[in-house]
């Protein structure tokens, strides 16, 4: 199973907190989702991925590049026990392979894989099957958060060699350079970022 149809309020809370920092109340973001303030106060609340995506759609309507910002806030500590397990892995490669074994715990809507290309490794997000209107948002959120995980595990930014996106460059393309310090390619065949293969063997601090 690629991802669970039931999920936690983790991503929703992230959206609400991000816009709260901008002074926007939560009502506009929760509109139509069926999630209310009482749900937010309970740690064991489960929602559907459809409810989560409704909140995300409201967020995108307010700020089109919000996926880049949300991904930046998804540090490895956001993933609970999985995050702790990643931090205790011996190498970056061990940590990434462990993460890719549990996509539901990552909360991803993609099939994630490590694709070898000579001396490069492409961390690829494929097989998206959710709302097409939110594809760009979800790709931004996914790839930026994966980059943040790599940076957190290493204790410093992972140098990237390239990033690819299977959609046309958005009008806020310049913001991509803030998250992906490497050559960017839009209208590509896949969604992925690349780094030197040697980083897979890098011991974690």
Coordinates of C-alpha atoms in Angstrom, one line a residue:
X1 CA 0.0 0.0 0.0
X2 CA 1.5 3.3 -1.1
X3 CA -0.1 5.4 1.7
X4 CA -2.8 5.0 4.3
X5 CA -6.3 6.4 3.6
X6 CA -6.4 7.5 7.3
X7 CA -3.7 9.8 8.5
X8 CA -2.9 12.1 11.5
X9 CA -3.4 15.8 11.8
X10 CA 0.4 16.4 11.4
X11 CA 0.2 18.0 7.9
X12 CA -3.0 19.9 8.8
X13 CA -1.4 21.3 11.9
X14 CA 1.7 22.3 9.9
X15 CA -0.5 24.2 7.5
X16 CA -2.4 25.9 10.2
X17 CA 0.7 26.9 12.1
X18 CA 2.4 28.2 9.0
X19 CA -0.5 30.5 8.2
X20 CA -1.0 31.4 11.9
X21 CA 2.6 32.9 11.7
X22 CA 1.2 35.1 8.9
X23 CA -1.8 36.2 11.0
X24 CA -4.4 34.1 9.2
X25 CA -7.1 32.3 11.4
X26 CA -7.7 28.6 10.9
X27 CA -11.3 28.9 9.8
X28 CA -10.4 29.7 6.1
X29 CA -8.1 26.8 5.9
X30 CA -10.4 24.2 7.5
X31 CA -13.4 25.3 5.4
X32 CA -15.2 22.3 3.8
X33 CA -12.8 19.8 5.4
X34 CA -15.1 18.6 8.3
X35 CA -12.2 19.2 10.7
X36 CA -13.0 21.5 13.7
X37 CA -11.2 23.0 16.6
X38 CA -12.1 20.1 18.9
X39 CA -10.4 17.6 16.5
X40 CA -7.2 19.7 16.7
X41 CA -7.0 19.4 20.4
X42 CA -7.1 15.6 20.5
X43 CA -3.8 13.8 19.9
X44 CA -5.5 10.6 18.7
X45 CA -7.6 12.2 16.0
X46 CA -7.5 10.5 12.6
X47 CA -8.6 12.1 9.4
X48 CA -8.9 10.9 5.8
X49 CA -6.3 11.9 3.2
X50 CA -9.1 13.6 1.3
X51 CA -9.8 15.9 4.3
X52 CA -6.1 16.6 4.5
X53 CA -6.0 17.5 0.8
X54 CA -9.0 19.8 1.2
X55 CA -7.1 21.8 3.8
X56 CA -4.1 21.8 1.4
X57 CA -6.3 23.1 -1.4
X58 CA -7.4 25.9 0.7
X59 CA -3.8 26.7 1.5
X60 CA -2.8 26.7 -2.1
X61 CA -5.7 29.0 -3.0
X62 CA -4.2 31.5 -0.5
X63 CA -0.6 31.0 -1.4
X64 CA 0.4 29.1 -4.5
X65 CA 4.0 28.4 -3.4
X66 CA 3.0 27.2 0.0
X67 CA 4.3 23.6 -0.7
X68 CA 7.9 25.0 -0.7
X69 CA 7.4 26.6 2.7
X70 CA 5.6 23.6 4.3
X71 CA 8.3 21.2 3.1
X72 CA 11.0 23.4 4.6
X73 CA 9.3 22.9 8.0
X74 CA 9.2 19.1 7.9
X75 CA 12.3 18.3 9.9
X76 CA 13.2 14.7 10.7
X77 CA 11.9 15.2 14.2
X78 CA 8.4 15.6 12.7
X79 CA 8.2 11.9 11.9
X80 CA 8.1 10.6 15.5
X81 CA 9.6 7.1 16.0
X82 CA 10.5 6.8 12.3
X83 CA 12.5 10.0 12.6
X84 CA 14.3 8.7 15.6
X85 CA 15.1 5.4 13.7
X86 CA 16.5 7.4 10.8
X87 CA 18.7 9.4 13.1
X88 CA 20.2 6.2 14.6
X89 CA 21.0 4.7 11.2
X90 CA 24.7 4.1 10.4
X91 CA 24.8 6.0 7.0
X92 CA 22.7 8.3 4.9
X93 CA 22.0 5.4 2.6
X94 CA 20.8 3.2 5.4
X95 CA 18.5 5.9 6.7
X96 CA 17.0 6.6 3.2
X97 CA 16.4 3.0 2.5
X98 CA 14.7 2.6 5.9
X99 CA 12.5 5.6 5.2
X100 CA 11.5 4.3 1.8
X101 CA 10.3 1.1 3.3
X102 CA 7.6 2.9 5.3
X103 CA 5.9 5.5 3.0
X104 CA 2.8 5.6 5.2
X105 CA 4.9 6.8 8.1
X106 CA 6.4 9.5 5.9
X107 CA 2.9 10.5 5.0
X108 CA 3.9 10.6 1.3
X109 CA 1.5 10.3 -1.6
X110 CA 4.2 9.0 -3.9
X111 CA 6.2 5.9 -4.6
X112 CA 9.7 6.9 -3.5
X113 CA 12.8 5.3 -4.8
X114 CA 16.6 5.7 -5.1
X115 CA 17.6 5.5 -8.8
X116 CA 21.3 5.0 -9.8
X117 CA 22.6 7.1 -12.7
X118 CA 26.3 6.5 -13.0
X119 CA 27.9 8.4 -10.1
X120 CA 24.6 10.1 -9.3
X121 CA 21.6 8.9 -7.2
X122 CA 18.2 10.4 -8.0
X123 CA 15.7 10.4 -5.1
X124 CA 12.5 10.1 -7.1
X125 CA 8.9 10.6 -6.3
X126 CA 6.6 8.9 -8.7
X127 CA 3.1 7.3 -9.2
X128 CA 1.0 10.3 -7.9
X129 CA -2.7 9.4 -8.0
X130 CA -4.4 12.1 -6.0
X131 CA -6.0 15.4 -7.0
X132 CA -4.3 16.5 -10.2
X133 CA -4.9 20.2 -9.3
X134 CA -2.7 19.6 -6.2
X135 CA 0.1 17.7 -8.0
X136 CA 2.6 20.6 -8.1
X137 CA 1.9 21.4 -4.4
X138 CA 2.4 17.8 -3.4
X139 CA 5.6 17.4 -5.4
X140 CA 7.0 20.6 -3.9
X141 CA 6.1 19.5 -0.4
X142 CA 7.4 16.0 -0.9
X143 CA 10.8 16.8 -2.5
X144 CA 11.6 19.8 -0.2
X145 CA 10.8 17.7 2.9
X146 CA 13.0 14.9 1.7
X147 CA 15.8 17.3 1.1
X148 CA 15.3 18.7 4.7
X149 CA 15.4 15.1 6.0
X150 CA 18.8 14.5 4.3
X151 CA 20.2 17.8 5.6
X152 CA 19.0 17.0 9.2
X153 CA 20.5 13.5 9.0
X154 CA 23.9 14.8 7.8
X155 CA 24.0 17.8 10.1
X156 CA 24.6 20.0 7.1
X157 CA 23.1 20.6 3.6
X158 CA 23.3 17.7 1.2
X159 CA 25.0 19.1 -2.0
X160 CA 22.6 18.5 -4.9
X161 CA 23.6 18.0 -8.5
X162 CA 20.2 18.6 -10.1
X163 CA 16.5 18.7 -9.6
X164 CA 13.7 17.7 -12.1
X165 CA 10.0 18.4 -12.1
X166 CA 7.5 17.0 -14.6
X167 CA 5.5 20.3 -14.9
X168 CA 6.1 23.7 -16.5
X169 CA 8.1 26.2 -14.4
X170 CA 5.7 28.2 -12.2
X171 CA 5.7 31.9 -12.1
X172 CA 7.4 31.7 -8.7
X173 CA 10.3 29.6 -10.1
X174 CA 12.9 31.8 -8.4
X175 CA 11.8 30.4 -5.0
X176 CA 12.9 26.9 -6.1
X177 CA 16.5 28.1 -5.9
X178 CA 16.0 28.8 -2.2
X179 CA 15.2 25.1 -1.7
X180 CA 17.2 23.4 -4.4
X181 CA 20.7 24.9 -4.8
X182 CA 21.4 23.2 -8.1
X183 CA 20.5 23.2 -11.8
X184 CA 16.7 22.9 -12.2
X185 CA 14.8 21.3 -15.1
X186 CA 11.1 21.7 -15.6
X187 CA 8.9 19.7 -18.0
X188 CA 11.1 16.7 -17.2
X189 CA 10.2 13.0 -17.3
X190 CA 10.2 12.7 -13.5
X191 CA 10.2 14.4 -10.1
X192 CA 13.5 13.9 -8.4
X193 CA 16.7 15.5 -7.0
X194 CA 20.2 14.1 -7.5
X195 CA 23.3 13.9 -5.4
X196 CA 26.7 12.1 -5.6
X197 CA 26.5 8.4 -4.9
X198 CA 29.2 8.6 -2.3
X199 CA 26.9 10.4 0.1
X200 CA 25.0 7.1 0.6
X201 CA 28.0 5.8 2.4
X202 CA 28.4 8.9 4.6
X203 CA 28.3 8.1 8.3
X204 CA 25.7 10.0 10.2
X205 CA 27.0 12.2 13.1

